[in-house]
């Protein structure tokens, strides 16, 4: 299949491009590089031997998106494009609503106009808000989101469900990610956030490589075994393979379906920092800091539905997450900038 990846040069998109190529598909990347780097295209070619078609496009630009679809002949779209930092979304909510929702509306218009019927959406476990029970199943209550980022994902899910009801040809898989970490085993692509990392693992690895003096653990008074937040961390390669597994399912059914992509195991922030230090034999000093707005005690998945519908389950564990993160960071101490 010829698959458009919006935001495809980003962390999850780049790993998905590699896994799509490995599975015999043809990814096409559309990205404005606001939180990614064109260098990733060279790295994808290095890993796969394939030069990926790429277009520098802001997915909110309806005219440019229309031109892309006019010549694209896509069989499916995987929609990654969007702003994604929980804490930042609390500070600049309007930008999050405008960017994330507008890009989706522009995309759906183009898909309808050009008859592209298969959509996989990069959603998030944040749609569950403060979980009513754990582990989280797809029929758990959504809404009550604790930050604007989560609300954008919640609203976009509803937009896509409504679009699928109105258009009997549209098939949509709404993948609710838990917490992606790790990197490709080659060490050539990985997570490279702009500025201060908002996610845990890049912060840990930047401390380990000497770019930062210590890890700040935001809150040690949560209702968890060690007082730090508990999350379901999933290796990004497993997550990418979940998208590949979604394609044939998406193409074989109509309507919309929500599917968790997680491991089903929760680890605390403190456990992750200590595991990284142990696996890689490198110190990760940390200090406790006040809670961040929008964070919750614990969140982890029941991944059974993904196994039943997609034949997918996570294969890579905590050791691989820590090892591959460090392999990426130590070989790319400044990320893609200035690396060779």
mmCIF file of C-alpha atoms in Angstrom:
data_model
loop_
_atom_site.group_PDB
_atom_site.id
_atom_site.type_symbol
_atom_site.label_atom_id
_atom_site.label_comp_id
_atom_site.label_asym_id
_atom_site.label_seq_id
_atom_site.Cartn_x
_atom_site.Cartn_y
_atom_site.Cartn_z
ATOM 1 C CA UNK A 1 0.000 0.000 0.000
ATOM 2 C CA UNK A 2 1.033 3.590 -0.654
ATOM 3 C CA UNK A 3 0.612 5.244 2.752
ATOM 4 C CA UNK A 4 0.744 8.966 3.565
ATOM 5 C CA UNK A 5 2.338 9.692 6.945
ATOM 6 C CA UNK A 6 1.401 13.170 8.156
ATOM 7 C CA UNK A 7 4.075 14.284 10.598
ATOM 8 C CA UNK A 8 6.021 11.296 9.326
ATOM 9 C CA UNK A 9 9.481 12.722 10.047
ATOM 10 C CA UNK A 10 8.749 12.798 13.773
ATOM 11 C CA UNK A 11 9.659 10.264 16.407
ATOM 12 C CA UNK A 12 6.842 7.754 15.913
ATOM 13 C CA UNK A 13 6.350 8.542 12.228
ATOM 14 C CA UNK A 14 9.972 7.837 11.295
ATOM 15 C CA UNK A 15 9.960 4.455 13.036
ATOM 16 C CA UNK A 16 6.639 3.628 11.375
ATOM 17 C CA UNK A 17 8.112 4.515 7.973
ATOM 18 C CA UNK A 18 10.887 1.979 8.564
ATOM 19 C CA UNK A 19 8.451 -0.749 9.622
ATOM 20 C CA UNK A 20 6.164 -0.024 6.661
ATOM 21 C CA UNK A 21 9.102 -0.429 4.275
ATOM 22 C CA UNK A 22 10.114 -3.653 6.033
ATOM 23 C CA UNK A 23 6.561 -4.929 5.478
ATOM 24 C CA UNK A 24 6.605 -4.077 1.761
ATOM 25 C CA UNK A 25 4.566 -0.860 1.852
ATOM 26 C CA UNK A 26 5.487 2.543 0.371
ATOM 27 C CA UNK A 27 5.409 5.391 2.909
ATOM 28 C CA UNK A 28 5.178 9.032 1.784
ATOM 29 C CA UNK A 29 6.061 11.642 4.405
ATOM 30 C CA UNK A 30 4.413 15.060 4.804
ATOM 31 C CA UNK A 31 5.955 17.177 7.566
ATOM 32 C CA UNK A 32 6.606 20.841 8.349
ATOM 33 C CA UNK A 33 9.629 19.927 10.530
ATOM 34 C CA UNK A 34 8.388 22.042 13.437
ATOM 35 C CA UNK A 35 9.399 19.310 15.880
ATOM 36 C CA UNK A 36 11.420 17.052 13.596
ATOM 37 C CA UNK A 37 14.421 17.225 11.271
ATOM 38 C CA UNK A 38 14.883 16.499 7.549
ATOM 39 C CA UNK A 39 18.000 14.510 8.450
ATOM 40 C CA UNK A 40 15.691 11.692 9.510
ATOM 41 C CA UNK A 41 14.995 11.002 5.822
ATOM 42 C CA UNK A 42 18.661 10.164 5.285
ATOM 43 C CA UNK A 43 18.621 7.887 8.309
ATOM 44 C CA UNK A 44 15.547 6.008 7.080
ATOM 45 C CA UNK A 45 17.354 5.408 3.777
ATOM 46 C CA UNK A 46 20.448 4.265 5.673
ATOM 47 C CA UNK A 47 18.423 1.696 7.636
ATOM 48 C CA UNK A 48 16.194 0.433 4.818
ATOM 49 C CA UNK A 49 18.047 1.223 1.590
ATOM 50 C CA UNK A 50 14.921 3.046 0.404
ATOM 51 C CA UNK A 51 14.680 6.747 -0.342
ATOM 52 C CA UNK A 52 11.328 7.866 1.005
ATOM 53 C CA UNK A 53 9.273 10.436 -0.893
ATOM 54 C CA UNK A 54 8.840 13.462 1.368
ATOM 55 C CA UNK A 55 7.010 16.792 1.143
ATOM 56 C CA UNK A 56 7.549 19.819 3.384
ATOM 57 C CA UNK A 57 3.936 20.736 4.146
ATOM 58 C CA UNK A 58 2.009 22.179 7.060
ATOM 59 C CA UNK A 59 -1.090 19.972 7.280
ATOM 60 C CA UNK A 60 -3.162 23.039 8.220
ATOM 61 C CA UNK A 61 -2.468 24.521 4.769
ATOM 62 C CA UNK A 62 -5.510 23.351 2.820
ATOM 63 C CA UNK A 63 -4.196 24.452 -0.574
ATOM 64 C CA UNK A 64 -0.903 22.563 -0.243
ATOM 65 C CA UNK A 65 -2.618 19.496 1.181
ATOM 66 C CA UNK A 66 -5.038 19.487 -1.737
ATOM 67 C CA UNK A 67 -2.134 19.579 -4.197
ATOM 68 C CA UNK A 68 -0.459 16.693 -2.377
ATOM 69 C CA UNK A 69 -3.595 14.545 -2.651
ATOM 70 C CA UNK A 70 -4.180 15.550 -6.271
ATOM 71 C CA UNK A 71 -0.942 13.785 -7.236
ATOM 72 C CA UNK A 72 -0.619 11.310 -4.369
ATOM 73 C CA UNK A 73 -2.867 8.326 -5.152
ATOM 74 C CA UNK A 74 -2.763 7.170 -1.528
ATOM 75 C CA UNK A 75 -4.275 3.910 -0.314
ATOM 76 C CA UNK A 76 -4.262 4.990 3.333
ATOM 77 C CA UNK A 77 -3.251 7.799 5.670
ATOM 78 C CA UNK A 78 -1.597 7.530 9.072
ATOM 79 C CA UNK A 79 -2.187 10.853 10.802
ATOM 80 C CA UNK A 80 0.637 11.688 13.233
ATOM 81 C CA UNK A 81 0.846 15.457 12.641
ATOM 82 C CA UNK A 82 0.138 17.511 15.731
ATOM 83 C CA UNK A 83 1.555 19.279 18.749
ATOM 84 C CA UNK A 84 2.037 16.739 21.516
ATOM 85 C CA UNK A 85 3.400 18.031 24.842
ATOM 86 C CA UNK A 86 1.017 17.808 27.796
ATOM 87 C CA UNK A 87 2.641 20.564 29.858
ATOM 88 C CA UNK A 88 3.043 22.920 26.908
ATOM 89 C CA UNK A 89 -0.594 22.448 25.957
ATOM 90 C CA UNK A 90 -1.619 23.901 29.317
ATOM 91 C CA UNK A 91 0.488 27.004 28.576
ATOM 92 C CA UNK A 92 -0.585 27.551 24.956
ATOM 93 C CA UNK A 93 -3.969 25.817 24.607
ATOM 94 C CA UNK A 94 -5.283 27.843 21.654
ATOM 95 C CA UNK A 95 -2.303 26.860 19.506
ATOM 96 C CA UNK A 96 -2.927 23.200 20.367
ATOM 97 C CA UNK A 97 -6.623 23.362 19.486
ATOM 98 C CA UNK A 98 -6.007 25.273 16.273
ATOM 99 C CA UNK A 99 -3.116 23.147 15.023
ATOM 100 C CA UNK A 100 -4.317 19.679 15.968
ATOM 101 C CA UNK A 101 -7.969 20.084 15.044
ATOM 102 C CA UNK A 102 -7.466 22.210 11.924
ATOM 103 C CA UNK A 103 -4.925 19.779 10.463
ATOM 104 C CA UNK A 104 -7.389 16.932 10.937
ATOM 105 C CA UNK A 105 -10.267 18.808 9.314
ATOM 106 C CA UNK A 106 -8.075 19.720 6.327
ATOM 107 C CA UNK A 107 -6.974 16.104 6.036
ATOM 108 C CA UNK A 108 -10.525 14.715 6.166
ATOM 109 C CA UNK A 109 -11.659 17.169 3.487
ATOM 110 C CA UNK A 110 -8.830 16.058 1.206
ATOM 111 C CA UNK A 111 -9.461 12.360 1.852
ATOM 112 C CA UNK A 112 -13.151 12.787 1.010
ATOM 113 C CA UNK A 113 -12.437 14.813 -2.124
ATOM 114 C CA UNK A 114 -9.895 12.316 -3.480
ATOM 115 C CA UNK A 115 -11.601 9.110 -2.346
ATOM 116 C CA UNK A 116 -9.015 7.947 0.189
ATOM 117 C CA UNK A 117 -10.971 5.691 2.528
ATOM 118 C CA UNK A 118 -8.486 4.306 5.090
ATOM 119 C CA UNK A 119 -7.345 6.384 8.073
ATOM 120 C CA UNK A 120 -5.254 5.448 11.091
ATOM 121 C CA UNK A 121 -5.214 8.169 13.737
ATOM 122 C CA UNK A 122 -2.491 8.790 16.281
ATOM 123 C CA UNK A 123 -4.628 9.167 19.394
ATOM 124 C CA UNK A 124 -3.607 8.927 23.022
ATOM 125 C CA UNK A 125 -4.440 7.371 26.367
ATOM 126 C CA UNK A 126 -4.941 10.948 27.591
ATOM 127 C CA UNK A 127 -8.509 10.699 26.210
ATOM 128 C CA UNK A 128 -9.344 8.589 29.266
ATOM 129 C CA UNK A 129 -8.639 11.541 31.573
ATOM 130 C CA UNK A 130 -8.216 10.411 35.172
ATOM 131 C CA UNK A 131 -8.872 6.667 34.720
ATOM 132 C CA UNK A 132 -12.057 5.267 36.218
ATOM 133 C CA UNK A 133 -10.333 1.892 36.584
ATOM 134 C CA UNK A 134 -7.087 0.152 35.656
ATOM 135 C CA UNK A 135 -6.075 -1.419 33.394
ATOM 136 C CA UNK A 136 -7.813 0.752 30.826
ATOM 137 C CA UNK A 137 -10.012 -0.965 28.275
ATOM 138 C CA UNK A 138 -11.374 0.781 25.204
ATOM 139 C CA UNK A 139 -14.868 0.914 26.692
ATOM 140 C CA UNK A 140 -13.691 2.932 29.706
ATOM 141 C CA UNK A 141 -15.149 6.419 29.949
ATOM 142 C CA UNK A 142 -13.390 9.109 27.919
ATOM 143 C CA UNK A 143 -13.464 12.857 28.361
ATOM 144 C CA UNK A 144 -12.703 14.631 31.590
ATOM 145 C CA UNK A 145 -9.271 15.161 30.069
ATOM 146 C CA UNK A 146 -6.755 16.836 32.351
ATOM 147 C CA UNK A 147 -5.009 18.985 29.725
ATOM 148 C CA UNK A 148 -5.700 20.622 26.330
ATOM 149 C CA UNK A 149 -3.507 18.099 24.477
ATOM 150 C CA UNK A 150 -5.779 15.300 25.688
ATOM 151 C CA UNK A 151 -8.873 17.294 24.773
ATOM 152 C CA UNK A 152 -7.604 17.742 21.198
ATOM 153 C CA UNK A 153 -7.231 13.968 20.864
ATOM 154 C CA UNK A 154 -10.668 13.422 22.391
ATOM 155 C CA UNK A 155 -12.280 15.953 20.037
ATOM 156 C CA UNK A 156 -10.487 14.592 16.973
ATOM 157 C CA UNK A 157 -11.630 11.058 17.791
ATOM 158 C CA UNK A 158 -15.216 12.336 17.851
ATOM 159 C CA UNK A 159 -14.738 14.243 14.593
ATOM 160 C CA UNK A 160 -13.423 11.100 12.911
ATOM 161 C CA UNK A 161 -16.252 8.946 14.305
ATOM 162 C CA UNK A 162 -18.801 11.426 12.969
ATOM 163 C CA UNK A 163 -17.037 11.546 9.587
ATOM 164 C CA UNK A 164 -17.085 7.737 9.404
ATOM 165 C CA UNK A 165 -20.824 7.669 10.169
ATOM 166 C CA UNK A 166 -21.499 10.224 7.458
ATOM 167 C CA UNK A 167 -19.247 8.579 4.877
ATOM 168 C CA UNK A 168 -19.971 4.840 4.579
ATOM 169 C CA UNK A 169 -16.713 4.326 2.652
ATOM 170 C CA UNK A 170 -14.478 5.673 5.417
ATOM 171 C CA UNK A 171 -12.640 3.236 7.661
ATOM 172 C CA UNK A 172 -10.835 4.659 10.689
ATOM 173 C CA UNK A 173 -8.679 3.016 13.343
ATOM 174 C CA UNK A 174 -8.125 5.257 16.370
ATOM 175 C CA UNK A 175 -4.931 4.059 18.045
ATOM 176 C CA UNK A 176 -4.712 5.147 21.662
ATOM 177 C CA UNK A 177 -0.994 5.220 22.469
ATOM 178 C CA UNK A 178 0.322 4.865 25.938
ATOM 179 C CA UNK A 179 3.922 6.127 26.499
ATOM 180 C CA UNK A 180 6.341 5.552 23.593
ATOM 181 C CA UNK A 181 10.027 5.225 24.481
ATOM 182 C CA UNK A 182 13.162 3.702 22.987
ATOM 183 C CA UNK A 183 14.658 3.978 19.518
ATOM 184 C CA UNK A 184 15.554 1.877 16.493
ATOM 185 C CA UNK A 185 18.126 -0.768 17.427
ATOM 186 C CA UNK A 186 20.563 0.698 14.877
ATOM 187 C CA UNK A 187 20.838 3.890 16.926
ATOM 188 C CA UNK A 188 20.259 5.929 13.762
ATOM 189 C CA UNK A 189 16.753 7.234 14.503
ATOM 190 C CA UNK A 190 15.250 8.129 17.857
ATOM 191 C CA UNK A 191 13.460 10.784 19.858
ATOM 192 C CA UNK A 192 14.974 14.244 19.349
ATOM 193 C CA UNK A 193 12.776 16.849 21.042
ATOM 194 C CA UNK A 194 13.272 20.571 20.520
ATOM 195 C CA UNK A 195 14.330 22.438 23.653
ATOM 196 C CA UNK A 196 13.711 20.955 27.090
ATOM 197 C CA UNK A 197 12.208 17.459 26.742
ATOM 198 C CA UNK A 198 8.593 17.054 27.810
ATOM 199 C CA UNK A 199 8.795 13.257 27.882
ATOM 200 C CA UNK A 200 10.660 11.134 30.399
ATOM 201 C CA UNK A 201 13.110 9.026 28.404
ATOM 202 C CA UNK A 202 14.742 11.834 26.389
ATOM 203 C CA UNK A 203 15.230 13.713 29.652
ATOM 204 C CA UNK A 204 16.851 10.662 31.277
ATOM 205 C CA UNK A 205 19.129 10.070 28.295
ATOM 206 C CA UNK A 206 20.153 13.743 28.075
ATOM 207 C CA UNK A 207 21.165 13.566 31.735
ATOM 208 C CA UNK A 208 23.130 10.383 31.026
ATOM 209 C CA UNK A 209 24.972 11.969 28.084
ATOM 210 C CA UNK A 210 25.807 15.093 30.076
ATOM 211 C CA UNK A 211 23.501 17.609 28.413
ATOM 212 C CA UNK A 212 21.606 18.073 31.692
ATOM 213 C CA UNK A 213 22.774 17.837 35.297
ATOM 214 C CA UNK A 214 19.882 15.824 36.689
ATOM 215 C CA UNK A 215 16.420 14.450 36.024
ATOM 216 C CA UNK A 216 13.518 16.352 37.529
ATOM 217 C CA UNK A 217 10.835 13.942 38.755
ATOM 218 C CA UNK A 218 7.638 15.947 38.858
ATOM 219 C CA UNK A 219 5.817 14.881 41.996
ATOM 220 C CA UNK A 220 6.598 12.185 44.586
ATOM 221 C CA UNK A 221 3.261 12.240 46.393
ATOM 222 C CA UNK A 222 1.075 10.432 43.875
ATOM 223 C CA UNK A 223 -1.060 7.507 44.994
ATOM 224 C CA UNK A 224 1.431 4.936 43.667
ATOM 225 C CA UNK A 225 3.836 2.479 45.348
ATOM 226 C CA UNK A 226 6.796 4.883 45.347
ATOM 227 C CA UNK A 227 4.901 8.174 45.053
ATOM 228 C CA UNK A 228 5.967 8.879 41.460
ATOM 229 C CA UNK A 229 3.646 8.660 38.458
ATOM 230 C CA UNK A 230 3.065 5.258 36.856
ATOM 231 C CA UNK A 231 2.748 4.867 33.089
ATOM 232 C CA UNK A 232 2.589 2.132 30.463
ATOM 233 C CA UNK A 233 5.838 2.578 28.525
ATOM 234 C CA UNK A 234 5.897 0.959 25.086
ATOM 235 C CA UNK A 235 8.884 0.560 22.789
ATOM 236 C CA UNK A 236 8.480 2.800 19.749
ATOM 237 C CA UNK A 237 9.293 -0.082 17.380
ATOM 238 C CA UNK A 238 6.439 -2.120 18.875
ATOM 239 C CA UNK A 239 4.212 0.934 18.471
ATOM 240 C CA UNK A 240 5.284 1.351 14.843
ATOM 241 C CA UNK A 241 4.507 -2.295 14.155
ATOM 242 C CA UNK A 242 1.063 -1.715 15.624
ATOM 243 C CA UNK A 243 0.394 0.761 12.807
ATOM 244 C CA UNK A 244 1.537 -1.736 10.197
ATOM 245 C CA UNK A 245 -0.760 -4.360 11.732
ATOM 246 C CA UNK A 246 -3.634 -1.852 11.606
ATOM 247 C CA UNK A 247 -3.461 -1.371 7.836
ATOM 248 C CA UNK A 248 -5.053 -4.656 6.687
ATOM 249 C CA UNK A 249 -7.689 -4.394 9.409
ATOM 250 C CA UNK A 250 -8.454 -0.810 8.397
ATOM 251 C CA UNK A 251 -8.792 -1.841 4.751
ATOM 252 C CA UNK A 252 -11.149 -4.738 5.570
ATOM 253 C CA UNK A 253 -13.799 -2.971 7.637
ATOM 254 C CA UNK A 254 -15.874 0.220 7.585
ATOM 255 C CA UNK A 255 -16.663 2.658 10.345
ATOM 256 C CA UNK A 256 -14.390 3.548 13.257
ATOM 257 C CA UNK A 257 -12.806 1.522 16.039
ATOM 258 C CA UNK A 258 -10.717 2.492 19.074
ATOM 259 C CA UNK A 259 -7.711 0.329 19.985
ATOM 260 C CA UNK A 260 -5.184 0.672 22.827
ATOM 261 C CA UNK A 261 -1.504 0.225 22.008
ATOM 262 C CA UNK A 262 0.321 -0.509 25.241
ATOM 263 C CA UNK A 263 2.081 -3.328 27.061
ATOM 264 C CA UNK A 264 -0.332 -3.706 29.957
ATOM 265 C CA UNK A 265 2.456 -3.093 32.494
ATOM 266 C CA UNK A 266 2.936 0.107 34.470
ATOM 267 C CA UNK A 267 6.318 1.413 35.632
ATOM 268 C CA UNK A 268 6.900 4.444 37.829
ATOM 269 C CA UNK A 269 9.087 7.368 36.798
ATOM 270 C CA UNK A 270 11.556 6.462 39.548
ATOM 271 C CA UNK A 271 11.626 2.831 38.364
ATOM 272 C CA UNK A 272 12.369 3.962 34.808
ATOM 273 C CA UNK A 273 15.269 6.173 35.874
ATOM 274 C CA UNK A 274 16.747 3.405 38.007
ATOM 275 C CA UNK A 275 16.251 0.783 35.261
ATOM 276 C CA UNK A 276 18.006 3.012 32.720
ATOM 277 C CA UNK A 277 20.956 3.442 35.078
ATOM 278 C CA UNK A 278 21.123 -0.304 35.769
ATOM 279 C CA UNK A 279 20.763 -1.542 32.179
ATOM 280 C CA UNK A 280 23.303 0.923 30.782
ATOM 281 C CA UNK A 281 25.602 1.085 33.817
ATOM 282 C CA UNK A 282 25.504 4.863 33.909
ATOM 283 C CA UNK A 283 24.340 7.196 36.694
ATOM 284 C CA UNK A 284 21.088 9.112 36.349
ATOM 285 C CA UNK A 285 20.930 11.612 39.231
ATOM 286 C CA UNK A 286 17.430 12.880 39.928
ATOM 287 C CA UNK A 287 15.683 15.445 42.097
ATOM 288 C CA UNK A 288 12.032 15.743 42.988
ATOM 289 C CA UNK A 289 10.147 18.773 41.700
ATOM 290 C CA UNK A 290 6.542 19.983 42.053
ATOM 291 C CA UNK A 291 3.844 18.173 40.111
ATOM 292 C CA UNK A 292 3.183 19.332 36.564
ATOM 293 C CA UNK A 293 -0.298 20.582 35.744
ATOM 294 C CA UNK A 294 -2.390 17.953 33.981
ATOM 295 C CA UNK A 295 -0.550 14.864 35.235
ATOM 296 C CA UNK A 296 -2.358 11.920 36.882
ATOM 297 C CA UNK A 297 -1.383 9.132 39.300
ATOM 298 C CA UNK A 298 -1.315 6.105 37.028
ATOM 299 C CA UNK A 299 -2.270 4.965 33.551
ATOM 300 C CA UNK A 300 -1.745 1.595 31.885
ATOM 301 C CA UNK A 301 -3.507 -0.398 29.204
ATOM 302 C CA UNK A 302 -5.430 -3.565 28.738
ATOM 303 C CA UNK A 303 -4.006 -4.463 25.282
ATOM 304 C CA UNK A 304 -6.234 -7.484 24.578
ATOM 305 C CA UNK A 305 -8.315 -5.810 21.848
ATOM 306 C CA UNK A 306 -5.194 -5.084 19.759
ATOM 307 C CA UNK A 307 -4.237 -8.746 19.899
ATOM 308 C CA UNK A 308 -7.752 -9.885 18.975
ATOM 309 C CA UNK A 309 -8.345 -7.454 16.097
ATOM 310 C CA UNK A 310 -4.839 -6.789 14.787
ATOM 311 C CA UNK A 311 -2.900 -9.863 15.840
ATOM 312 C CA UNK A 312 -0.485 -7.466 17.549
ATOM 313 C CA UNK A 313 1.135 -7.423 20.953
ATOM 314 C CA UNK A 314 4.254 -5.743 22.338
ATOM 315 C CA UNK A 315 7.423 -7.829 22.032
ATOM 316 C CA UNK A 316 10.101 -5.548 23.487
ATOM 317 C CA UNK A 317 10.548 -5.092 27.234
ATOM 318 C CA UNK A 318 12.005 -2.601 29.687
ATOM 319 C CA UNK A 319 15.613 -3.632 29.022
ATOM 320 C CA UNK A 320 15.286 -3.039 25.272
ATOM 321 C CA UNK A 321 13.575 0.309 25.919
ATOM 322 C CA UNK A 322 16.474 1.488 28.092
ATOM 323 C CA UNK A 323 19.233 -0.037 25.940
ATOM 324 C CA UNK A 324 17.932 1.335 22.647
ATOM 325 C CA UNK A 325 17.278 4.801 24.090
ATOM 326 C CA UNK A 326 20.892 5.002 25.279
ATOM 327 C CA UNK A 327 22.261 3.572 22.028
ATOM 328 C CA UNK A 328 20.506 6.381 20.159
ATOM 329 C CA UNK A 329 21.528 9.137 22.590
ATOM 330 C CA UNK A 330 25.197 8.201 23.034
ATOM 331 C CA UNK A 331 25.664 7.994 19.253
ATOM 332 C CA UNK A 332 23.729 11.218 18.701
ATOM 333 C CA UNK A 333 24.507 13.359 21.763
ATOM 334 C CA UNK A 334 22.926 16.426 20.155
ATOM 335 C CA UNK A 335 20.189 14.529 18.331
ATOM 336 C CA UNK A 336 20.109 14.968 14.569
ATOM 337 C CA UNK A 337 21.820 18.362 14.755
ATOM 338 C CA UNK A 338 25.462 18.103 13.756
ATOM 339 C CA UNK A 339 25.387 14.301 13.784
ATOM 340 C CA UNK A 340 26.800 12.163 11.018
#
